[in-house]
Amino acid sequence: MSDTASELNYQRTDFVSSAEQKWCPACGLYPILKGVTNTFKDLGIRKENFALISGIGCSSRFPYYVDTYGFHTIHGRAPALATGLELMRPDLSVWIVSGDGDCLSIGGNHFIHTMRRNPNVNYLLMNNEIYGLTKGQTSPTSKKGVISKTTPYGHIDPPMAALPLAIAAGATFVARVLDADLKAMKEVFTAAHQHKGTSFVEVYFNCITFADKVFENYASKKQRPVHTVEAVAGQPLVFGENNELGIRQKGFGLEVVEYEKEGLQKEDLVIHDPTDKGLAMLLTKLDQPVALGILRQVEQPSFGDLVREQNQTVIDKKGPGDLAKLLKGNDYWTV
Amino acid sequence: MSTDAQTESVEQVTIRFAGDSGDGMQLTGERFTTTSAIMGNDISTVSDFPAEIRAPAGTTGGVSGFQLTFGSHDVFAAGDDADTLIAMNPAALKINIDQLKERGLLIVNEDGFSKRNWERAGYDHNPLEDDALKKYQVFPVPISSMTKSTLEGLPLNGREMDRCKNFFALGLTFWLYERELEGTLKWLDSKFAKLPDIAEANKRALRGGYAYGENSELFRVHYKIKPNPQELKKGTYRHITGNTALAYGLVAAAQQAELPLFLGSYPITPATDILQTLTPLKNFNVTTLQAEDEIAAIGAAIGAAFGGSLAATSTSGPGMALKSEFLNLAIMAELPLVVINVQRGGPSTGLPTKTEQADLLQVLWGRNGESPAVVLAPKSPSDCFQMAYEASRIAIKYMTPVILLSDGNLANGADIWKVPEVSSLPKFEFSRFKGQVSDFHPYERDPETLARPWVIPGTPDLEHRLGGLEKDHLTGAVSYGRENHHEMVLTRAEKVQRVTNEIPPQVIHGHKQGDLLVVGWGSTYGVIRTVVEKLALEGHSVGSTHLQFLNPLPLDLEAIFENYKTILVAEINNGQLWTRLQGAYAKPMKRFNRVKGYPLSEKELQQEILQLLKD
């Protein structure tokens, strides 16, 4: 893994497999595939040292289209398999690809425990707020009131917010990007790769067939500045068509202000600090505007490193195991 | 000898220790076992304890039992009626008295038989005053108070002293059966090295119990059980429980395969010991993960196998049910994986600490689709080592999950094990890709084993994708083709069938042909063999054979069946192997099924065989 990107000199197409891509035309997953492969080529990692592990759903077909090692597993359980792989193979760059149903519904338990343990994996949640592969049922992230095949009179459940849940469970890297923003994807995916521990990235993407335009406010270049705020470490949180809006602390929460009108400076607004857990919680819960970028990042040893370090401590103390001695035990006799 | 007690020689003795779950009965039984094994007796044990950790003291729900059979000849089973019962309280008496032979020795801790205690056990009078006990030889011993007076002067409180009473009882049984104290005294010193007062107290209690037997004149007879004269092969011996043997089998396999071992597991009775035994063995290149659930446990193991480790997961029936979907993924992806199911009573939560063999059809046929897996079953606690080793070897050679069906009786039971020489363990064979990169196909098979190559991430130029969708028979790409699916269904089945090449010839005990053959699998081995060999000696035309391979079935089995008029399938379930064998051979068979959470009864099996021989 010590090669540099320039030595490897990969093209993006080196990471595209020969399998026929079978998502719907204009599905938001195509640009994400581009974003991922566009990132991989420049990470300085040899192709054979990537492993993509997915669950079940439209987005979980991802590994078939990337020419690295891959495993399309079962519904919701990719993190479990990836954890075992990462524990035994720290030399690999392990990426989990999951959807909103896969990650948050059937796989909710593994999702929480992966965040808690912090294995060194990159975990991409492709969120389109719908079940696509089963042809249009509500997902745990579908908004209230949505009409779908299983909610003909409107969706009653409240949606689940993945990022605050991840942070509450102990996530050390939490980010959000849009399928429409190739540049941001590359930046965030690269940072996710560089982060030691679990990097959880929610990618909003459009399901053109069953939930078209649910993210229209963020996808269209015109709307995006009004409805999203880019969180950049060390920078004040400003947004709006002309950056006229800012985010300010109010009590234990946040509020949007037209800061210049109120006679405030940018410095009076919230300065983004990804190590501040409370701020990350508030930012990930914002819905107008929606926060994008790396919202939380703290340095902690990864689960795999801790396990391997403990293993090594025992080896240092006891020396390599002697099988014959182990099998005999203490209470043996010889004939 | 300072007493007038006479010594009587006996060939075989079954002792049952029973008390509250906090009374240390398992430990007491284990010490008796080790001592007898070292003294050269063959031995077999069975544990019988409640699922609750400490049910209210003195209630029948909290009774814990440990039974062992030892003798001066080969011993294969421990489950039948006892010669001697040590009951520490009325509840232990109530639960166990029916398993004591007539005229058997009943030693009771009479201090435990207060009105409060016998009421708590559900008696309306003191059972020691009951005529029902007249058919036994009853020895009331004030074990608690004698223990206390033995420990006088030691800086211990009353509760600590009371906790030594099991060693007083052990000392008394040591005297009764002429056991050596030395090993246990040493063991106490090392066990309580940091608590010298506790070590001293237990040692005094042990000696006190022994002296009580010697001096009290309560017992007129004590017993001598000579060592097993059968010449043991040269080697090193120990006693071992099934769960420990399973764990060690995996460690040995990984070491011989020169692979790291990974175990993903989730605590579940009676399989948890496997996780607990492997976890400390980090210096044997063992990594364990206590996962968030049963599903994650097998998932992580599959991830480890994908990455090139020897991977295993351990569970019991309810966990096995949860693992089914992931197990199917391993079958589709054709990765090596060892899945250990230590069966317990079911369905649902069932009887967590009791034994049963009722998961056979679950592991054979309890998954969606045509899903063939290799299924093995150890026949004794010590056989668990070899079967775990074989499961690992076959999984890797054939690139397939292998399911090992142990059970609660094997898990906590123990027998004598001849420790193998490490150098004598079978070699591992791998399905590696050795050709040109341009010729690589992830699902191209070894013509002999039908194994696909194990190509792990990190291998340059051989990048490929696995998954649960049907695979093209050669490229491994997703395929929905009709002919391809049909071919893959047959190929996966044929690959498992090829494992018949690994099965040694079936062993037959008793007569090689004749009137009746008893067929069993798993932990019933000892009981069946004991009964059949006894009947054969008495002149009955019976034999038995025991299956360690349940899928595929041994190729020589059908011919063996032809040598007998009647086939009797004996199991601790409602006829699962019976169903399997009749399906496989279209041959009518009789069955013997007892599903009591306890080993088969030798007496009942014998009656059944004799009845069938008459019919």
Short mmCIF file of N, CA and C in Angstrom, two decimals, chain A residues 17-19 22 46-53 56 61 63-75 77-89 91-92 106 109-111 113-114 116-117 303 307 310-312 314-315 318-335, chain B residues 31 34 37-38 187 232-239 248 251-252 255-256 260-262 280-284 286-287 289-293 295-296 299-300 302-304 306-309 325-326 329 333 335 385 416-417 419-420 422 425 455-469 471 478 480:
data_model
loop_
_atom_site.label_atom_id
_atom_site.label_comp_id
_atom_site.label_asym_id
_atom_site.label_seq_id
_atom_site.Cartn_x
_atom_site.Cartn_y
_atom_site.Cartn_z
N SER A 17 -15.29 -2.29 -13.86
CA SER A 17 -15.27 -3.70 -14.30
C SER A 17 -16.00 -3.83 -15.62
N SER A 18 -15.90 -5.01 -16.20
CA SER A 18 -16.54 -5.22 -17.50
C SER A 18 -18.02 -5.59 -17.35
N ALA A 19 -18.49 -5.74 -16.11
CA ALA A 19 -19.89 -6.13 -15.94
C ALA A 19 -20.82 -5.03 -16.44
N LYS A 22 -26.48 -2.16 -14.56
CA LYS A 22 -27.91 -2.39 -14.79
C LYS A 22 -28.81 -1.50 -13.94
N ARG A 46 -2.97 -0.11 -4.54
CA ARG A 46 -3.08 -1.02 -5.68
C ARG A 46 -4.49 -1.60 -5.74
N LYS A 47 -4.94 -1.84 -6.96
CA LYS A 47 -6.31 -2.33 -7.18
C LYS A 47 -6.66 -3.55 -6.33
N GLU A 48 -5.67 -4.46 -6.25
CA GLU A 48 -5.96 -5.73 -5.57
C GLU A 48 -6.12 -5.57 -4.05
N ASN A 49 -5.78 -4.37 -3.57
CA ASN A 49 -5.87 -4.17 -2.12
C ASN A 49 -7.15 -3.45 -1.69
N PHE A 50 -8.07 -3.27 -2.63
CA PHE A 50 -9.40 -2.77 -2.27
C PHE A 50 -10.35 -3.95 -2.11
N ALA A 51 -11.25 -3.85 -1.14
CA ALA A 51 -12.35 -4.81 -1.04
C ALA A 51 -13.63 -4.03 -0.80
N LEU A 52 -14.59 -4.20 -1.70
CA LEU A 52 -15.89 -3.54 -1.56
C LEU A 52 -16.90 -4.57 -1.07
N ILE A 53 -17.54 -4.24 0.02
CA ILE A 53 -18.48 -5.19 0.62
C ILE A 53 -19.85 -4.52 0.66
N ILE A 56 -27.75 -5.72 0.30
CA ILE A 56 -28.73 -5.99 -0.76
C ILE A 56 -29.48 -4.70 -1.06
N ARG A 61 -25.45 -3.37 -5.56
CA ARG A 61 -24.87 -3.99 -6.75
C ARG A 61 -23.51 -3.38 -7.09
N PRO A 63 -20.39 -3.32 -5.98
CA PRO A 63 -19.12 -4.04 -6.14
C PRO A 63 -18.95 -4.71 -7.50
N TYR A 64 -20.07 -5.15 -8.11
CA TYR A 64 -19.95 -5.82 -9.41
C TYR A 64 -19.35 -4.90 -10.48
N TYR A 65 -19.53 -3.59 -10.26
CA TYR A 65 -19.14 -2.64 -11.31
C TYR A 65 -17.75 -2.04 -11.07
N VAL A 66 -17.13 -2.42 -9.97
CA VAL A 66 -15.81 -1.88 -9.65
C VAL A 66 -14.79 -3.01 -9.76
N ASP A 67 -13.74 -2.80 -10.49
CA ASP A 67 -12.80 -3.88 -10.77
C ASP A 67 -11.75 -4.02 -9.67
N THR A 68 -12.25 -4.34 -8.48
CA THR A 68 -11.37 -4.67 -7.35
C THR A 68 -11.93 -5.97 -6.78
N TYR A 69 -11.43 -6.40 -5.63
CA TYR A 69 -12.10 -7.50 -4.95
C TYR A 69 -13.41 -6.97 -4.38
N GLY A 70 -14.44 -7.81 -4.43
CA GLY A 70 -15.73 -7.35 -3.95
C GLY A 70 -16.58 -8.50 -3.45
N PHE A 71 -17.56 -8.16 -2.64
CA PHE A 71 -18.44 -9.19 -2.08
C PHE A 71 -19.83 -8.59 -1.90
N HIS A 72 -20.77 -9.10 -2.68
CA HIS A 72 -22.18 -8.70 -2.59
C HIS A 72 -22.82 -9.67 -1.61
N THR A 73 -23.05 -9.25 -0.39
CA THR A 73 -23.41 -10.21 0.67
C THR A 73 -24.92 -10.30 0.85
N ILE A 74 -25.39 -10.25 2.09
CA ILE A 74 -26.84 -10.40 2.32
C ILE A 74 -27.39 -9.13 2.94
N HIS A 75 -28.70 -9.07 3.03
CA HIS A 75 -29.37 -7.81 3.35
C HIS A 75 -29.01 -7.30 4.75
N ARG A 77 -26.15 -6.92 6.26
CA ARG A 77 -25.08 -7.52 7.07
C ARG A 77 -23.68 -7.22 6.57
N ALA A 78 -23.54 -6.37 5.58
CA ALA A 78 -22.20 -6.11 5.06
C ALA A 78 -21.21 -5.66 6.14
N PRO A 79 -21.65 -4.81 7.10
CA PRO A 79 -20.67 -4.36 8.11
C PRO A 79 -20.08 -5.51 8.92
N ALA A 80 -20.90 -6.55 9.18
CA ALA A 80 -20.41 -7.69 9.96
C ALA A 80 -19.29 -8.38 9.20
N LEU A 81 -19.53 -8.63 7.93
CA LEU A 81 -18.53 -9.31 7.11
C LEU A 81 -17.27 -8.44 6.97
N ALA A 82 -17.50 -7.15 6.77
CA ALA A 82 -16.37 -6.23 6.60
C ALA A 82 -15.53 -6.16 7.88
N THR A 83 -16.19 -6.26 9.02
CA THR A 83 -15.46 -6.20 10.30
C THR A 83 -14.52 -7.40 10.42
N GLY A 84 -15.01 -8.58 10.07
CA GLY A 84 -14.16 -9.77 10.12
C GLY A 84 -12.99 -9.66 9.15
N LEU A 85 -13.28 -9.13 7.97
CA LEU A 85 -12.23 -8.98 6.96
C LEU A 85 -11.17 -7.99 7.44
N GLU A 86 -11.64 -6.86 7.97
CA GLU A 86 -10.69 -5.83 8.39
C GLU A 86 -9.83 -6.31 9.57
N LEU A 87 -10.46 -7.09 10.48
CA LEU A 87 -9.70 -7.59 11.63
C LEU A 87 -8.52 -8.44 11.19
N MET A 88 -8.77 -9.27 10.18
CA MET A 88 -7.74 -10.23 9.77
C MET A 88 -6.86 -9.69 8.65
N ARG A 89 -7.29 -8.64 7.97
CA ARG A 89 -6.53 -8.13 6.83
C ARG A 89 -6.37 -6.61 6.89
N ASP A 91 -4.16 -4.90 5.86
CA ASP A 91 -3.48 -4.37 4.68
C ASP A 91 -4.47 -3.93 3.60
N LEU A 92 -5.74 -4.25 3.77
CA LEU A 92 -6.72 -3.92 2.72
C LEU A 92 -7.42 -2.59 3.01
N ILE A 106 -33.01 -3.28 8.06
CA ILE A 106 -32.63 -4.66 8.38
C ILE A 106 -31.23 -4.72 9.00
N ASN A 109 -28.83 -2.95 13.51
CA ASN A 109 -28.00 -3.40 14.63
C ASN A 109 -26.51 -3.38 14.27
N HIS A 110 -26.19 -3.89 13.10
CA HIS A 110 -24.77 -3.93 12.70
C HIS A 110 -24.24 -2.51 12.50
N PHE A 111 -25.11 -1.64 11.97
CA PHE A 111 -24.72 -0.24 11.76
C PHE A 111 -24.31 0.40 13.10
N HIS A 113 -23.42 -1.01 15.91
CA HIS A 113 -22.24 -1.61 16.54
C HIS A 113 -20.96 -1.35 15.76
N THR A 114 -21.09 -1.14 14.48
CA THR A 114 -19.91 -0.76 13.70
C THR A 114 -19.44 0.63 14.12
N ARG A 116 -19.91 1.99 16.98
CA ARG A 116 -19.40 1.86 18.34
C ARG A 116 -17.97 1.30 18.35
N ARG A 117 -17.73 0.27 17.52
CA ARG A 117 -16.42 -0.39 17.57
C ARG A 117 -15.33 0.38 16.82
N PHE A 303 -10.74 -0.17 15.88
CA PHE A 303 -11.00 -1.45 16.54
C PHE A 303 -9.94 -2.48 16.17
N VAL A 307 -7.41 -4.48 18.64
CA VAL A 307 -7.42 -5.94 18.73
C VAL A 307 -6.03 -6.49 18.45
N GLN A 310 -3.63 -5.75 21.24
CA GLN A 310 -3.81 -6.62 22.40
C GLN A 310 -3.25 -8.02 22.12
N ASN A 311 -3.52 -8.52 20.90
CA ASN A 311 -2.96 -9.81 20.52
C ASN A 311 -1.43 -9.79 20.68
N GLN A 312 -0.82 -8.72 20.20
CA GLN A 312 0.64 -8.62 20.23
C GLN A 312 1.14 -8.58 21.68
N VAL A 314 -0.15 -9.99 24.23
CA VAL A 314 -0.19 -11.34 24.78
C VAL A 314 0.97 -12.18 24.22
N ILE A 315 1.23 -12.01 22.93
CA ILE A 315 2.33 -12.76 22.31
C ILE A 315 3.66 -12.35 22.97
N LYS A 318 3.63 -13.99 26.53
CA LYS A 318 3.62 -15.45 26.67
C LYS A 318 4.52 -16.15 25.66
N GLY A 319 4.96 -15.44 24.64
CA GLY A 319 5.72 -16.10 23.58
C GLY A 319 4.77 -16.85 22.67
N PRO A 320 5.28 -17.29 21.53
CA PRO A 320 4.40 -18.00 20.60
C PRO A 320 3.85 -19.27 21.24
N GLY A 321 2.59 -19.59 20.97
CA GLY A 321 1.94 -20.73 21.60
C GLY A 321 2.58 -22.05 21.24
N ASP A 322 2.64 -22.95 22.22
CA ASP A 322 3.19 -24.29 22.00
C ASP A 322 2.02 -25.27 21.96
N LEU A 323 1.71 -25.75 20.77
CA LEU A 323 0.50 -26.57 20.58
C LEU A 323 0.54 -27.85 21.42
N ALA A 324 1.68 -28.53 21.39
CA ALA A 324 1.77 -29.80 22.13
C ALA A 324 1.49 -29.58 23.62
N LYS A 325 1.98 -28.48 24.14
CA LYS A 325 1.79 -28.15 25.56
C LYS A 325 0.33 -27.81 25.84
N LEU A 326 -0.25 -27.09 24.93
CA LEU A 326 -1.66 -26.71 25.09
C LEU A 326 -2.54 -27.96 25.13
N LEU A 327 -2.30 -28.87 24.21
CA LEU A 327 -3.14 -30.06 24.12
C LEU A 327 -3.00 -30.93 25.37
N LYS A 328 -1.80 -31.02 25.91
CA LYS A 328 -1.57 -31.84 27.10
C LYS A 328 -2.25 -31.26 28.34
N GLY A 329 -2.23 -29.93 28.46
CA GLY A 329 -2.79 -29.30 29.64
C GLY A 329 -1.94 -29.57 30.86
N ASN A 330 -2.53 -29.38 32.05
CA ASN A 330 -1.76 -29.55 33.29
C ASN A 330 -1.98 -30.91 33.93
N ASP A 331 -3.18 -31.47 33.75
CA ASP A 331 -3.49 -32.75 34.40
C ASP A 331 -3.37 -33.89 33.41
N TYR A 332 -2.16 -34.26 33.03
CA TYR A 332 -2.00 -35.36 32.08
C TYR A 332 -1.16 -36.46 32.70
N TRP A 333 -1.19 -37.62 32.12
CA TRP A 333 -0.31 -38.70 32.57
C TRP A 333 0.18 -39.48 31.36
N THR A 334 1.29 -40.15 31.55
CA THR A 334 1.92 -40.80 30.41
C THR A 334 2.00 -42.30 30.63
N VAL A 335 1.70 -43.05 29.60
CA VAL A 335 1.78 -44.52 29.68
C VAL A 335 3.03 -44.97 28.92
N ARG B 31 -13.06 -32.84 39.88
CA ARG B 31 -11.90 -33.31 40.65
C ARG B 31 -11.91 -34.83 40.79
N THR B 34 -10.77 -36.22 37.35
CA THR B 34 -9.33 -36.13 37.09
C THR B 34 -8.56 -37.13 37.93
N ALA B 37 -9.06 -40.62 36.60
CA ALA B 37 -8.38 -40.80 35.32
C ALA B 37 -6.89 -41.02 35.55
N ILE B 38 -6.32 -40.20 36.42
CA ILE B 38 -4.89 -40.32 36.69
C ILE B 38 -4.59 -41.66 37.36
N TRP B 187 -3.63 -29.30 43.40
CA TRP B 187 -4.49 -28.48 42.54
C TRP B 187 -5.05 -27.30 43.32
N LEU B 232 -3.06 -49.77 27.66
CA LEU B 232 -3.21 -48.55 26.89
C LEU B 232 -2.01 -48.41 25.97
N LYS B 233 -2.27 -47.87 24.79
CA LYS B 233 -1.16 -47.61 23.90
C LYS B 233 -0.27 -46.57 24.55
N LYS B 234 0.99 -46.65 24.24
CA LYS B 234 1.93 -45.68 24.80
C LYS B 234 1.51 -44.28 24.38
N GLY B 235 1.64 -43.37 25.30
CA GLY B 235 1.30 -42.00 24.93
C GLY B 235 0.90 -41.19 26.14
N THR B 236 0.47 -39.99 25.87
CA THR B 236 0.05 -39.07 26.92
C THR B 236 -1.47 -39.02 26.94
N TYR B 237 -2.03 -39.06 28.13
CA TYR B 237 -3.48 -39.07 28.29
C TYR B 237 -3.94 -37.93 29.17
N ARG B 238 -5.16 -37.48 28.95
CA ARG B 238 -5.78 -36.51 29.85
C ARG B 238 -7.28 -36.70 29.74
N HIS B 239 -8.02 -36.06 30.60
CA HIS B 239 -9.46 -36.05 30.33
C HIS B 239 -9.80 -34.68 29.77
N TYR B 248 -9.70 -26.75 20.81
CA TYR B 248 -8.32 -27.16 20.54
C TYR B 248 -8.19 -27.74 19.13
N VAL B 251 -7.68 -24.85 16.89
CA VAL B 251 -6.34 -24.27 17.03
C VAL B 251 -5.31 -25.14 16.31
N ALA B 252 -5.44 -26.45 16.53
CA ALA B 252 -4.49 -27.38 15.89
C ALA B 252 -4.61 -27.30 14.37
N GLN B 255 -3.02 -24.16 13.02
CA GLN B 255 -1.56 -24.23 13.07
C GLN B 255 -1.01 -25.16 11.98
N GLN B 256 -1.66 -26.29 11.78
CA GLN B 256 -1.19 -27.21 10.74
C GLN B 256 -1.41 -26.62 9.35
N PRO B 260 -4.00 -18.03 10.18
CA PRO B 260 -4.57 -17.49 11.41
C PRO B 260 -5.96 -18.08 11.62
N LEU B 261 -6.37 -18.21 12.87
CA LEU B 261 -7.72 -18.70 13.19
C LEU B 261 -8.59 -17.53 13.61
N PHE B 262 -9.79 -17.48 13.05
CA PHE B 262 -10.75 -16.46 13.47
C PHE B 262 -12.02 -17.15 13.95
N PRO B 280 -8.44 -16.46 25.04
CA PRO B 280 -7.12 -16.19 25.64
C PRO B 280 -5.95 -16.66 24.77
N LEU B 281 -6.21 -17.48 23.75
CA LEU B 281 -5.10 -18.12 23.02
C LEU B 281 -4.56 -17.23 21.89
N LYS B 282 -4.41 -15.94 22.21
CA LYS B 282 -3.98 -14.99 21.18
C LYS B 282 -2.59 -15.33 20.67
N ASN B 283 -1.77 -15.91 21.52
CA ASN B 283 -0.41 -16.25 21.09
C ASN B 283 -0.36 -17.49 20.19
N PHE B 284 -1.54 -18.07 19.91
CA PHE B 284 -1.62 -19.14 18.90
C PHE B 284 -2.16 -18.58 17.58
N VAL B 286 -4.73 -16.65 17.22
CA VAL B 286 -6.19 -16.78 17.27
C VAL B 286 -6.79 -15.40 17.51
N THR B 287 -7.75 -15.02 16.69
CA THR B 287 -8.50 -13.79 16.91
C THR B 287 -9.95 -14.16 17.10
N LEU B 289 -13.98 -12.69 18.01
CA LEU B 289 -14.86 -11.52 18.07
C LEU B 289 -16.14 -11.93 18.76
N GLN B 290 -16.44 -11.29 19.88
CA GLN B 290 -17.76 -11.46 20.47
C GLN B 290 -18.66 -10.46 19.77
N ALA B 291 -19.41 -10.93 18.82
CA ALA B 291 -20.16 -10.05 17.92
C ALA B 291 -21.43 -9.53 18.58
N GLU B 292 -22.11 -8.61 17.88
CA GLU B 292 -23.33 -8.02 18.43
C GLU B 292 -24.52 -8.98 18.37
N ASP B 293 -24.44 -9.96 17.52
CA ASP B 293 -25.50 -10.98 17.48
C ASP B 293 -24.97 -12.20 16.72
N ILE B 295 -25.87 -13.35 13.93
CA ILE B 295 -25.73 -13.11 12.49
C ILE B 295 -24.39 -12.45 12.22
N ALA B 296 -24.07 -11.44 13.00
CA ALA B 296 -22.79 -10.76 12.80
C ALA B 296 -21.63 -11.71 13.07
N GLY B 299 -21.17 -13.66 10.03
CA GLY B 299 -20.79 -12.72 8.97
C GLY B 299 -19.33 -12.35 9.06
N ALA B 300 -18.89 -12.05 10.26
CA ALA B 300 -17.47 -11.69 10.45
C ALA B 300 -16.59 -12.88 10.09
N ILE B 302 -17.25 -15.18 7.87
CA ILE B 302 -17.19 -15.28 6.40
C ILE B 302 -16.23 -14.22 5.85
N GLY B 303 -16.25 -13.03 6.46
CA GLY B 303 -15.31 -11.99 6.05
C GLY B 303 -13.87 -12.44 6.25
N ALA B 304 -13.62 -13.09 7.37
CA ALA B 304 -12.27 -13.59 7.66
C ALA B 304 -11.87 -14.68 6.66
N PHE B 306 -13.06 -14.99 3.59
CA PHE B 306 -12.84 -14.27 2.33
C PHE B 306 -11.41 -13.72 2.31
N GLY B 307 -10.95 -13.27 3.47
CA GLY B 307 -9.60 -12.70 3.58
C GLY B 307 -8.49 -13.73 3.73
N GLY B 308 -8.85 -15.03 3.82
CA GLY B 308 -7.83 -16.05 3.82
C GLY B 308 -7.53 -16.72 5.16
N SER B 309 -8.36 -16.46 6.17
CA SER B 309 -8.14 -17.12 7.48
C SER B 309 -8.92 -18.44 7.54
N GLU B 325 -29.12 -17.61 6.87
CA GLU B 325 -29.00 -16.85 5.63
C GLU B 325 -27.53 -16.61 5.28
N PHE B 326 -26.74 -16.31 6.30
CA PHE B 326 -25.31 -16.09 6.04
C PHE B 326 -24.64 -17.40 5.64
N LEU B 329 -24.95 -17.89 2.15
CA LEU B 329 -24.03 -17.06 1.37
C LEU B 329 -22.69 -17.77 1.23
N ALA B 333 -20.99 -18.65 -2.16
CA ALA B 333 -19.67 -18.08 -2.46
C ALA B 333 -18.59 -19.17 -2.43
N LEU B 335 -16.92 -20.68 0.17
CA LEU B 335 -15.79 -20.32 1.03
C LEU B 335 -15.70 -21.33 2.17
N PHE B 385 -12.20 -33.16 19.28
CA PHE B 385 -10.95 -32.62 18.76
C PHE B 385 -10.76 -33.03 17.31
N ILE B 416 -11.63 -39.77 28.56
CA ILE B 416 -10.18 -39.83 28.48
C ILE B 416 -9.74 -39.66 27.04
N TRP B 417 -8.73 -38.88 26.85
CA TRP B 417 -8.26 -38.56 25.49
C TRP B 417 -6.78 -38.88 25.40
N VAL B 419 -3.73 -37.83 23.86
CA VAL B 419 -3.33 -36.59 23.20
C VAL B 419 -2.50 -36.92 21.96
N PRO B 420 -2.91 -36.43 20.79
CA PRO B 420 -2.17 -36.80 19.58
C PRO B 420 -0.82 -36.08 19.50
N VAL B 422 1.54 -33.82 17.62
CA VAL B 422 1.25 -32.77 16.64
C VAL B 422 1.70 -33.19 15.24
N LEU B 425 -0.74 -35.22 12.96
CA LEU B 425 -2.01 -34.67 12.48
C LEU B 425 -2.01 -34.61 10.95
N VAL B 455 -8.87 -17.63 -3.85
CA VAL B 455 -8.04 -16.47 -4.24
C VAL B 455 -8.47 -15.30 -3.37
N ILE B 456 -7.56 -14.81 -2.57
CA ILE B 456 -7.96 -13.83 -1.56
C ILE B 456 -7.58 -12.40 -1.98
N PRO B 457 -8.32 -11.41 -1.46
CA PRO B 457 -8.00 -10.01 -1.76
C PRO B 457 -6.52 -9.75 -1.48
N GLY B 458 -5.93 -8.93 -2.32
CA GLY B 458 -4.50 -8.68 -2.20
C GLY B 458 -3.72 -9.43 -3.27
N THR B 459 -4.37 -10.41 -3.92
CA THR B 459 -3.69 -11.15 -4.98
C THR B 459 -3.74 -10.32 -6.26
N PRO B 460 -2.60 -9.93 -6.82
CA PRO B 460 -2.61 -9.05 -7.99
C PRO B 460 -3.26 -9.71 -9.20
N ASP B 461 -3.95 -8.92 -9.95
CA ASP B 461 -4.50 -9.28 -11.27
C ASP B 461 -5.64 -10.30 -11.25
N LEU B 462 -6.00 -10.79 -10.08
CA LEU B 462 -7.08 -11.79 -10.03
C LEU B 462 -8.34 -11.20 -9.36
N GLU B 463 -8.48 -9.88 -9.40
CA GLU B 463 -9.64 -9.24 -8.76
C GLU B 463 -10.93 -9.85 -9.30
N HIS B 464 -11.85 -10.16 -8.40
CA HIS B 464 -13.14 -10.69 -8.82
C HIS B 464 -14.17 -10.43 -7.73
N ARG B 465 -15.42 -10.64 -8.08
CA ARG B 465 -16.49 -10.35 -7.15
C ARG B 465 -17.23 -11.64 -6.78
N LEU B 466 -17.49 -11.79 -5.48
CA LEU B 466 -18.33 -12.90 -5.01
C LEU B 466 -19.68 -12.33 -4.62
N GLY B 467 -20.65 -13.20 -4.40
CA GLY B 467 -21.94 -12.71 -3.96
C GLY B 467 -22.96 -13.81 -3.87
N GLY B 468 -24.13 -13.43 -3.37
CA GLY B 468 -25.19 -14.40 -3.15
C GLY B 468 -26.04 -14.67 -4.38
N LEU B 469 -25.91 -13.86 -5.42
CA LEU B 469 -26.64 -14.14 -6.66
C LEU B 469 -26.02 -15.36 -7.35
N LYS B 471 -24.20 -17.80 -9.71
CA LYS B 471 -22.94 -17.55 -10.39
C LYS B 471 -22.88 -18.29 -11.72
N VAL B 478 -22.57 -12.81 -12.30
CA VAL B 478 -23.99 -13.06 -12.01
C VAL B 478 -24.62 -13.72 -13.23
N TYR B 480 -28.41 -15.58 -14.51
CA TYR B 480 -29.77 -16.05 -14.28
C TYR B 480 -30.15 -17.15 -15.28
#
